[in-house]
XYZ file of C-alpha atoms in Angstrom:
499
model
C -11.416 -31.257 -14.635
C -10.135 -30.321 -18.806
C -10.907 -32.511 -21.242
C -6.934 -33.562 -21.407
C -7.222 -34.745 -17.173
C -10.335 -36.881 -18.220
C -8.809 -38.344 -20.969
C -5.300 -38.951 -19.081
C -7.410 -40.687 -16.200
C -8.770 -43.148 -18.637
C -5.652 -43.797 -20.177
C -4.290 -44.543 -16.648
C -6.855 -47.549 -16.172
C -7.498 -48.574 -19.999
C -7.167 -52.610 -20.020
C -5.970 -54.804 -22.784
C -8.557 -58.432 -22.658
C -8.890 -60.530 -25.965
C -12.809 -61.440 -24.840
C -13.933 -59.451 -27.697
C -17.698 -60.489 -26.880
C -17.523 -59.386 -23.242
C -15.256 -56.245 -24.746
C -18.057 -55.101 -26.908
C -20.797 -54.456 -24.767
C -18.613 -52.460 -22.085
C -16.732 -50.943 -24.299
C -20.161 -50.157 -26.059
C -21.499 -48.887 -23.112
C -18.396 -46.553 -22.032
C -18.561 -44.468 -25.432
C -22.268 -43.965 -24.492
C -21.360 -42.599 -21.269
C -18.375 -41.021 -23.196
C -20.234 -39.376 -25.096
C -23.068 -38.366 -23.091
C -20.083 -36.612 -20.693
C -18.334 -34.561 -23.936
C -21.495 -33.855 -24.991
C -22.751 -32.157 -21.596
C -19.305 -30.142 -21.765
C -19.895 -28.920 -25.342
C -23.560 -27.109 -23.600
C -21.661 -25.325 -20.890
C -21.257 -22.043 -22.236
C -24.585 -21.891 -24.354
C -26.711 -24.013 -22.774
C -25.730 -24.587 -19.023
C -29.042 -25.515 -17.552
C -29.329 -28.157 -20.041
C -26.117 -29.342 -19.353
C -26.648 -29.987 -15.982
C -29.237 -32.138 -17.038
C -27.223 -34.219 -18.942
C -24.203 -34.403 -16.946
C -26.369 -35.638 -14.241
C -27.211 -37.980 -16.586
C -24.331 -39.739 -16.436
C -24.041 -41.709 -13.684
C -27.418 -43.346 -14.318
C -25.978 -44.608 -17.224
C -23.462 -46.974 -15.259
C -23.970 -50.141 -13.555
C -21.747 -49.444 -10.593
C -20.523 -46.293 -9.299
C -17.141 -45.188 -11.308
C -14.858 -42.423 -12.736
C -17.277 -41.032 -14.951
C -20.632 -40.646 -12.675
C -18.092 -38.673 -10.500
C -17.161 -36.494 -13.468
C -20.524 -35.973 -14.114
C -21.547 -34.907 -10.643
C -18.466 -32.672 -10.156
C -19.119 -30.635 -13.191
C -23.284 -30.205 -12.354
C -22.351 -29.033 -8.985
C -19.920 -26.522 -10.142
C -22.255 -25.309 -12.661
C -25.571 -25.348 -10.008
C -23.346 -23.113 -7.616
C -22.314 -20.798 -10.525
C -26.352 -20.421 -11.438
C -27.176 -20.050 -7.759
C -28.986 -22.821 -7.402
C -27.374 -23.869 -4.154
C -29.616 -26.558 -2.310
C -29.385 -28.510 -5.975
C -25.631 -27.799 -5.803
C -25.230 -29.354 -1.519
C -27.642 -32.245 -2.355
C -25.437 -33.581 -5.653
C -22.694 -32.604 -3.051
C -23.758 -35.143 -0.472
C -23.874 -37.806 -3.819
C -20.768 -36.963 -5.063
C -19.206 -37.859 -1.263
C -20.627 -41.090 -1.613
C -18.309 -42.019 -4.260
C -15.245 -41.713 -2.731
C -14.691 -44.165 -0.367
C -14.672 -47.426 -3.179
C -15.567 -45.583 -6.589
C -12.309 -43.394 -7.184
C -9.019 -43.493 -5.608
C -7.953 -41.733 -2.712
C -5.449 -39.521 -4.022
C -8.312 -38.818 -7.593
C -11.163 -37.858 -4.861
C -8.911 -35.306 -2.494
C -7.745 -33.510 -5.426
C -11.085 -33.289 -6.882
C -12.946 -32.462 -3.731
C -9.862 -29.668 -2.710
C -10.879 -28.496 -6.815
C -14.236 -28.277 -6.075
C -14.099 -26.561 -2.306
C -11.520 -23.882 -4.196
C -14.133 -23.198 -6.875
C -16.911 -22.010 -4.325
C -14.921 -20.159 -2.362
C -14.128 -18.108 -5.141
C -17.369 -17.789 -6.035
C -18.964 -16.999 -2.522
C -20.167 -13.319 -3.056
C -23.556 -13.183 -0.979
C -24.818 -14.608 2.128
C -26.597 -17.722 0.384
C -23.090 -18.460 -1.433
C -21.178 -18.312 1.537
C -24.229 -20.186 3.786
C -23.727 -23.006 1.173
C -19.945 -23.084 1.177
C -20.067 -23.936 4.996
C -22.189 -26.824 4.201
C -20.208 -28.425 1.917
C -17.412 -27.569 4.262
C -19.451 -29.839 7.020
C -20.406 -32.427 4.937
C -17.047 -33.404 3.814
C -15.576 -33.294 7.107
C -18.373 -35.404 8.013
C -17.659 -37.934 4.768
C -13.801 -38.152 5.864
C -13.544 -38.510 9.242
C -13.584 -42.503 8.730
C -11.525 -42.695 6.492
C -8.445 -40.916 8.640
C -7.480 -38.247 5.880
C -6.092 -35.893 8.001
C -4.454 -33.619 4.759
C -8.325 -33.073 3.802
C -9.083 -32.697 7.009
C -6.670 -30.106 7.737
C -7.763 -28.519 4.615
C -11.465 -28.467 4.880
C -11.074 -26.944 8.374
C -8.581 -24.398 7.436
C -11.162 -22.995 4.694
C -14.018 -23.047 7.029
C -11.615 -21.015 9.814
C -11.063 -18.285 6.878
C -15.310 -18.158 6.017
C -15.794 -17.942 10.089
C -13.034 -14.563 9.772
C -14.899 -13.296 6.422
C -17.795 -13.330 8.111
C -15.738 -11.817 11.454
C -17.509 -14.921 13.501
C -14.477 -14.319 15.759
C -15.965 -16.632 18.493
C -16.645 -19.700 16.034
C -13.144 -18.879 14.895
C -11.259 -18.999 17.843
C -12.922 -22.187 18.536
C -12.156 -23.839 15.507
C -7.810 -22.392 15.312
C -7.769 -24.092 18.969
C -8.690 -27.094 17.594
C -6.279 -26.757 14.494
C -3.122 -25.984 16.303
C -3.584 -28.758 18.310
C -3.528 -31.521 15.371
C -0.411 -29.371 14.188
C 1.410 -29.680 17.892
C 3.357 -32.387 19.229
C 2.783 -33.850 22.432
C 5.191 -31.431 24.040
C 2.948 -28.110 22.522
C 5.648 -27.399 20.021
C 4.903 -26.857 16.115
C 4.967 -29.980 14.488
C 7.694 -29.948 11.707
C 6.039 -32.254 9.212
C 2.863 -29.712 9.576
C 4.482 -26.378 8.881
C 2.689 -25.766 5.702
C -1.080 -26.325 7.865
C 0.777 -24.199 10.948
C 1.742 -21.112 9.209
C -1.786 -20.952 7.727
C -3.351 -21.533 10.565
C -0.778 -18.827 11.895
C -2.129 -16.291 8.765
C -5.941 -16.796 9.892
C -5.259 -15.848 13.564
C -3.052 -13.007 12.640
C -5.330 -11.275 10.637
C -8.289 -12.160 13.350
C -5.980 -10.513 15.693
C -5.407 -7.506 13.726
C -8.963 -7.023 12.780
C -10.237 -6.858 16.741
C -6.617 -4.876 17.600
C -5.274 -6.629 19.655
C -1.426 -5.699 19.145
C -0.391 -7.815 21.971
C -1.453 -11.371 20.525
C -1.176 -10.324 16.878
C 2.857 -9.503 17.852
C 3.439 -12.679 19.742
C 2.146 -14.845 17.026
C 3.852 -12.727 13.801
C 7.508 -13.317 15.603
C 6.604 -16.965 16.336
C 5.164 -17.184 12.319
C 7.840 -15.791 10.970
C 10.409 -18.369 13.215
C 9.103 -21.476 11.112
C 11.406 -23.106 8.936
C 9.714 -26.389 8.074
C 7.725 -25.443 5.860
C 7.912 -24.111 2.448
C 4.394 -22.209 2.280
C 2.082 -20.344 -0.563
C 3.289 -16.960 -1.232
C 0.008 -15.746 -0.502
C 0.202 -16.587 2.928
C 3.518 -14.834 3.559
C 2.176 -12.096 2.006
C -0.821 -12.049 4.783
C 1.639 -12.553 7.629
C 3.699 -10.026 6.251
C 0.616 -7.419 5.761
C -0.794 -7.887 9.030
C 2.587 -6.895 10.447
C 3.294 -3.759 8.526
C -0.055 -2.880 10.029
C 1.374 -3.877 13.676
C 4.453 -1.896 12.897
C 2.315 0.772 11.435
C 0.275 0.792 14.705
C 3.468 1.211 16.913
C 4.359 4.505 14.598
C 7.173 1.997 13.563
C 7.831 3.031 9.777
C 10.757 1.320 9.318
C 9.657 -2.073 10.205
C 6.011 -0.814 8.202
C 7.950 -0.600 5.344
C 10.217 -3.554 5.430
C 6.784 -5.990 5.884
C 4.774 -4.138 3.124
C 7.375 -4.517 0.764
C 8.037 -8.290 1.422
C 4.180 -8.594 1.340
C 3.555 -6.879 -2.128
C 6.955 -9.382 -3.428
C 4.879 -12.197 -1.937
C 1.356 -10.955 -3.450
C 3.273 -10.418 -7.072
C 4.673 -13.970 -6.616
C 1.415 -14.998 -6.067
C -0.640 -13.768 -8.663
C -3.186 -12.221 -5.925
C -4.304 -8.425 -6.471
C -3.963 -8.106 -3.172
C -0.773 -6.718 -4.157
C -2.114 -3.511 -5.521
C -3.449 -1.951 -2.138
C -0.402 -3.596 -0.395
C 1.348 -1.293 -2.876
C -0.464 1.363 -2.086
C 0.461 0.829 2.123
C 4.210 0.976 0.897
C 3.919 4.354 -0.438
C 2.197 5.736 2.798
C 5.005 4.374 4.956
C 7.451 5.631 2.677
C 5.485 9.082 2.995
C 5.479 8.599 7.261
C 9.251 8.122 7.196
C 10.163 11.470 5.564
C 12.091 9.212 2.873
C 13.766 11.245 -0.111
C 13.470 7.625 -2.041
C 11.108 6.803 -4.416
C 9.190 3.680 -3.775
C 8.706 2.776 -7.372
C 12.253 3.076 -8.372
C 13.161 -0.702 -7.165
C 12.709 -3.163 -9.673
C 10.001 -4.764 -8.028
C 7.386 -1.835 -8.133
C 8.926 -0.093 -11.098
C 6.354 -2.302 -13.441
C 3.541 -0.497 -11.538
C 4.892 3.001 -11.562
C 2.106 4.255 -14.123
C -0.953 1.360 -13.147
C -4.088 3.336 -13.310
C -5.122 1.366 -10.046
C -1.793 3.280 -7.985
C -1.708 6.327 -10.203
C -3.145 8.468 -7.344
C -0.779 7.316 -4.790
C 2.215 8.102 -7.517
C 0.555 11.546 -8.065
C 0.269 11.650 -3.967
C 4.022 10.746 -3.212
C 5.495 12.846 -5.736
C 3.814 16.133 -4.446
C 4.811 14.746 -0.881
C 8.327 14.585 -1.842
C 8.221 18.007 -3.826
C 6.729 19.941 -0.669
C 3.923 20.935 -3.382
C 0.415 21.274 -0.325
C -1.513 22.509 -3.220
C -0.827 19.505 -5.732
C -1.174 17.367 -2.510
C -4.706 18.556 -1.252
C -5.815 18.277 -4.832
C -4.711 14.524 -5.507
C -6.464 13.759 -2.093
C -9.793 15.901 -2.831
C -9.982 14.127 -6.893
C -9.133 10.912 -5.345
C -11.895 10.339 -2.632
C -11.510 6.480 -3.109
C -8.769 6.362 -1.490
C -10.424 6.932 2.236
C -12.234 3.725 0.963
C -9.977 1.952 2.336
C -10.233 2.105 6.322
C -6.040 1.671 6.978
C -5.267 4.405 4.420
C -7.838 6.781 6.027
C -6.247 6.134 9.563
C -3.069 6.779 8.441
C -3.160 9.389 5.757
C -3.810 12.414 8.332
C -0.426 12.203 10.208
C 1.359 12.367 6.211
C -1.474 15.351 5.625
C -0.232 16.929 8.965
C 2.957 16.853 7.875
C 2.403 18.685 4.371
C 0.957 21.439 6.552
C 3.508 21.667 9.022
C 5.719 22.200 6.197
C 4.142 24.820 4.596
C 3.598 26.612 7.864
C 6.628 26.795 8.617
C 8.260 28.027 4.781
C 5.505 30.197 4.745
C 5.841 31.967 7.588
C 9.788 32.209 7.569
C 10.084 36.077 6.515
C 7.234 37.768 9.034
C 7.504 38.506 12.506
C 4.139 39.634 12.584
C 0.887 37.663 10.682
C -2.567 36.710 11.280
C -3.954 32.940 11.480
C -6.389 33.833 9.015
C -3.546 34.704 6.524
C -2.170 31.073 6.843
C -5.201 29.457 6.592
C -6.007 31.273 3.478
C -3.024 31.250 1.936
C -3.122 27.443 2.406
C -6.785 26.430 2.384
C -7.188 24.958 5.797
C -9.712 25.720 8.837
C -7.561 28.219 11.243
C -8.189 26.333 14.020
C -5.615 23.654 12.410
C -3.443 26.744 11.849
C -3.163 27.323 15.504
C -2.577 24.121 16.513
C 0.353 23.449 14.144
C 1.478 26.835 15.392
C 1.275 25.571 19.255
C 3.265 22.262 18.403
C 5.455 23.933 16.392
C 6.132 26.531 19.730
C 6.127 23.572 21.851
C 8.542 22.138 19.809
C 10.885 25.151 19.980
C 10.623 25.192 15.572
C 9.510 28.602 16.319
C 10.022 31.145 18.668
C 6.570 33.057 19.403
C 3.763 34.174 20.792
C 0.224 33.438 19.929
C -2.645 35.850 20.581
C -6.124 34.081 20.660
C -7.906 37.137 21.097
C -7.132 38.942 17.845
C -5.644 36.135 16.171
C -2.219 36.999 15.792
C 0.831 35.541 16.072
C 4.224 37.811 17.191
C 7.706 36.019 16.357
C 10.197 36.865 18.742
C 12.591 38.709 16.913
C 16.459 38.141 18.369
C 18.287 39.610 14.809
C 19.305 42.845 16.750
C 21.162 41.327 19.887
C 22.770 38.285 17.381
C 24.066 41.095 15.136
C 25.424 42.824 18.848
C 26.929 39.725 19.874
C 28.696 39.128 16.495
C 29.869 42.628 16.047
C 31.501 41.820 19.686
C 33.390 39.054 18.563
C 34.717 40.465 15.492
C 35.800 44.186 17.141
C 37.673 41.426 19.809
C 39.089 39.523 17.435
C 40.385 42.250 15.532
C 41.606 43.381 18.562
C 43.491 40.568 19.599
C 44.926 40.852 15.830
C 46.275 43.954 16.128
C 47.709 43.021 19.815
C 49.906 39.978 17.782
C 50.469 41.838 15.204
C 52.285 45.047 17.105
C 53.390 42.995 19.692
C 55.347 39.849 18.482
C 55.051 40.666 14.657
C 58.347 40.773 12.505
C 59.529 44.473 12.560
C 57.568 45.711 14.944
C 57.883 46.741 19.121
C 54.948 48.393 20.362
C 56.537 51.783 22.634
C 56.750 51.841 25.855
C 53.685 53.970 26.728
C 55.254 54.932 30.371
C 58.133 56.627 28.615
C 56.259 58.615 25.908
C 53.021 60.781 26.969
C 49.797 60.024 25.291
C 49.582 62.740 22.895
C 52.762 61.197 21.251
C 51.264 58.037 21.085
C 48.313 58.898 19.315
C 50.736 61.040 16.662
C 52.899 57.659 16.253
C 49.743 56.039 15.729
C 48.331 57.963 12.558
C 51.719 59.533 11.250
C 51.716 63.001 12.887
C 53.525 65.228 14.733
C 57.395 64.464 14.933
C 59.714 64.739 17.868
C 60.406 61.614 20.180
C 57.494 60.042 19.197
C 58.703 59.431 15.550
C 61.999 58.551 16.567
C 60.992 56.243 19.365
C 58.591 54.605 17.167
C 60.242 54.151 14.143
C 63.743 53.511 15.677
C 63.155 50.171 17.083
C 62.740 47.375 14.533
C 63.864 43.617 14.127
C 65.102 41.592 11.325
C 66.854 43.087 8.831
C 66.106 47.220 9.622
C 67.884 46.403 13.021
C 70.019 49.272 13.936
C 68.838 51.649 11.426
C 66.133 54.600 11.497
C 62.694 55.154 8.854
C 61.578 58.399 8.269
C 58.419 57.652 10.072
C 55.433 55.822 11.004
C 54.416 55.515 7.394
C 57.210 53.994 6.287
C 57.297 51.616 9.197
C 53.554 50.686 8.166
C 53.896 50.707 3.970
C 57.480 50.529 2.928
């Protein structure tokens, strides 16, 4: 607790009696204590060994047990678990508990004891840390259960679900979310209203239990029934697990849309929340974005944009910006300078099908004007094993992307080449198109009456055709017109065709 809580509580029960003999010697003996407490507080930083000893000092120094013996207890425990000295820290623990049934109120003790619970949690980093946080966890449960606190309760059990899932004890936690969803049910088995809050993190802890062991099946059921609570008005930080554990479900299910839609909602949570969580949350969005063949940038909403250049997501920037540029080369080379990033078990499981993709794309623009190459060539020319050639090369036949053959014996690959018969078939359709022009044209065409061919031999024809020759073919040819040349004679075929 700060100095200014410590000096509000006193405020709070300061009393005004005109005894001034009686007044003397307590008030006398409170500025000792007083004093003794601020004093202890002062030694924290330089001194905190000897601090301890002096702020466990202070209760000694008062007749019955009160406000500032529990000060002084709180703040040597906090500083015993920061030194590591952890059975000291559990057995002023046990003391401290004793004080809060008649010493401090009800309301003073929870929020202290929730203060103090918080504190080692954060500061669990090794197995004796975390061995000592479950038995403070046990002996407050123990300390409250008379007293019929069931928000501490509640509490207390919810942080020793989450150490029982840190330390993937998925047995002890099973046991122990059973038992918490039933004091959050009604009679019926339905949520409890008045217990959202408690439900939807009890809901968090079993989601991510369920995602760590993989089991889709559970993990889905209980995200849709999480995300149908409206009671309760919870932490960001626990949205943003619900919402992360189901971008991971959706991921699972090659469901990038959905991915995408929960990571993003789980970084806004995350942000909201202060937790830096958010970073590698971040880092999830930009692989979905990569999975879905998206053209948008994920830092361009105003959201992310603050994180665009963060040294922490700099090589997912770098990766997504090659991805979207088709640059392979720039992309193998963020990956290879950026092993870290396989540090993280999700992005390693997912990162191959985006890597796959980068090659399939530069197969395919690579090989676009050959219809003959080897497999070693690709690989080469791309820096990847040639048996991944040929299987890109296979999916990509399967796939009918490319028409071909491959040849495992010398390595080759043969693309069917169909440029002759297409330019066959479209020199077809334009010689019968143009005749079908000419047919319109000489037949129903203004001026024009194509000659009967029964009355006039072939030879004449072909003269009346190209302007030679004269005779009945001219005449016949040229005689007949329509429109306004009706009734009168041209010279010739020429004329009929250019004048």
């Amino acid at each position: 607790m700060s100095d200014d809580d410590d000096f509000m509580q006193d405020s709070d029960q300061e009393g005004y009696d005109f005894e001034y003999e009686e007044d003397d010697d307590e008030e006398g003996g409170d500025v000792d204590i007083e004093n003794k407490y601020y004093n202890a507080k002062q030694m924290k930083a330089s001194d905190p060994e000897a601090a301890i000893e002096e702020f466990l000092g202070v209760p000694a120094l008062e007749k019955e047990k009160g406000d500032w013996g529990f000060k002084g207890l709180k703040q040597a425990i906090k500083l015993e678990f920061k030194l590591g000295l952890y059975d000291k820290a559990a057995e002023h623990y046990a003391e401290l508990l004793t004080y809060v049934k008649s010493a401090v109120t009800r309301n003073y003790s929870e929020k202290s004891i929730n203060n103090i619970l918080d504190y080692i949690e954060k500061g669990s980093e090794d197995d004796r840390a975390r061995h000592c946080m479950e038995e403070f966890y046990s002996k407050t449960l123990e300390s409250f259960q008379s007293t019929n606190n069931e928000r501490l309760w509640l509490k207390t059990n919810i942080k020793l679900a989450k150490l029982f899932l840190d330390r993937k004890d998925y047995g002890a936690i099973t046991k122990k979310l059973r038992e918490l969803h039933k004091a959050c049910e009604r009679e019926d088995g339905s949520d409890d209203p008045s217990k959202g809050t408690y439900s939807l993190e009890i809901y968090a802890l079993e989601i991510q239990m369920y995602a760590e062991t993989k089991n889709n099946k559970q993990l889905k059921r209980l995200y849709e029934r999480a995300l149908k609570v409206r009671s309760a008005v919870p932490h960001p930080k626990i949205m943003g697990i619900i919402r992360e554990c189901g971008g991971k479900m959706h991921m699972s299910e090659e469901n990038w849309k959905d991915a995408q839609s929960d990571f993003f909602e789980s970084f806004r949570n995350y942000d909201e929340a202060g937790s830096l969580q958010r970073i590698q949350v971040l880092k999830y969005l930009v692989l979905t974005t990569m999975l879905m063949k998206s053209d948008i940038n994920p830092f361009e909403s105003q959201e992310t944009k603050p994180y665009k250049n963060d040294p922490r997501i700099a090589a997912m920037t770098d990766l997504v910006d090659a991805y979207q540029r088709d640059d392979i080369h720039q992309y193998e080379s963020v990956l290879n300078n950026n092993k870290d990033l396989m540090s993280d078990p999700f992005i390693a499981e997912n990162i191959d099908e985006v890597t796959r993709n980068m090659r399939t794309k530069a197969v395919l623009k690579l090989i676009a004007p050959y219809t003959r190459f080897n497999l070693a060539f690709i690989g080469k020319a791309l820096k990847i094993p040639v048996s991944e050639v040929q299987d890109i090369l296979g999916f990509l036949i399967v796939d009918k992307k490319v028409k071909g053959k491959i040849n495992q014996q010398d390595g080759t690959v043969e693309i069917e080449d169909n440029s002759d018969a297409e330019r066959l078939r479209a020199m077809q359709e334009w010689t019968s198109a143009i005749g079908s022009l000419c047919r319109t044209v000489f037949s129903d065409g203004e001026g024009f009456k194509m000659p009967d061919v029964q009355q006039i031999g072939d030879d004449n024809v072909a003269l009346a055709a190209f302007g030679g020759g004269g005779g009945p073919a001219r005449g016949g040819f040229g005689g007949m017109q329509k429109g306004k040349n009706k009734g009168k004679k041209t010279s010739g075929t020429a004329g009929l065709l250019f004048n």
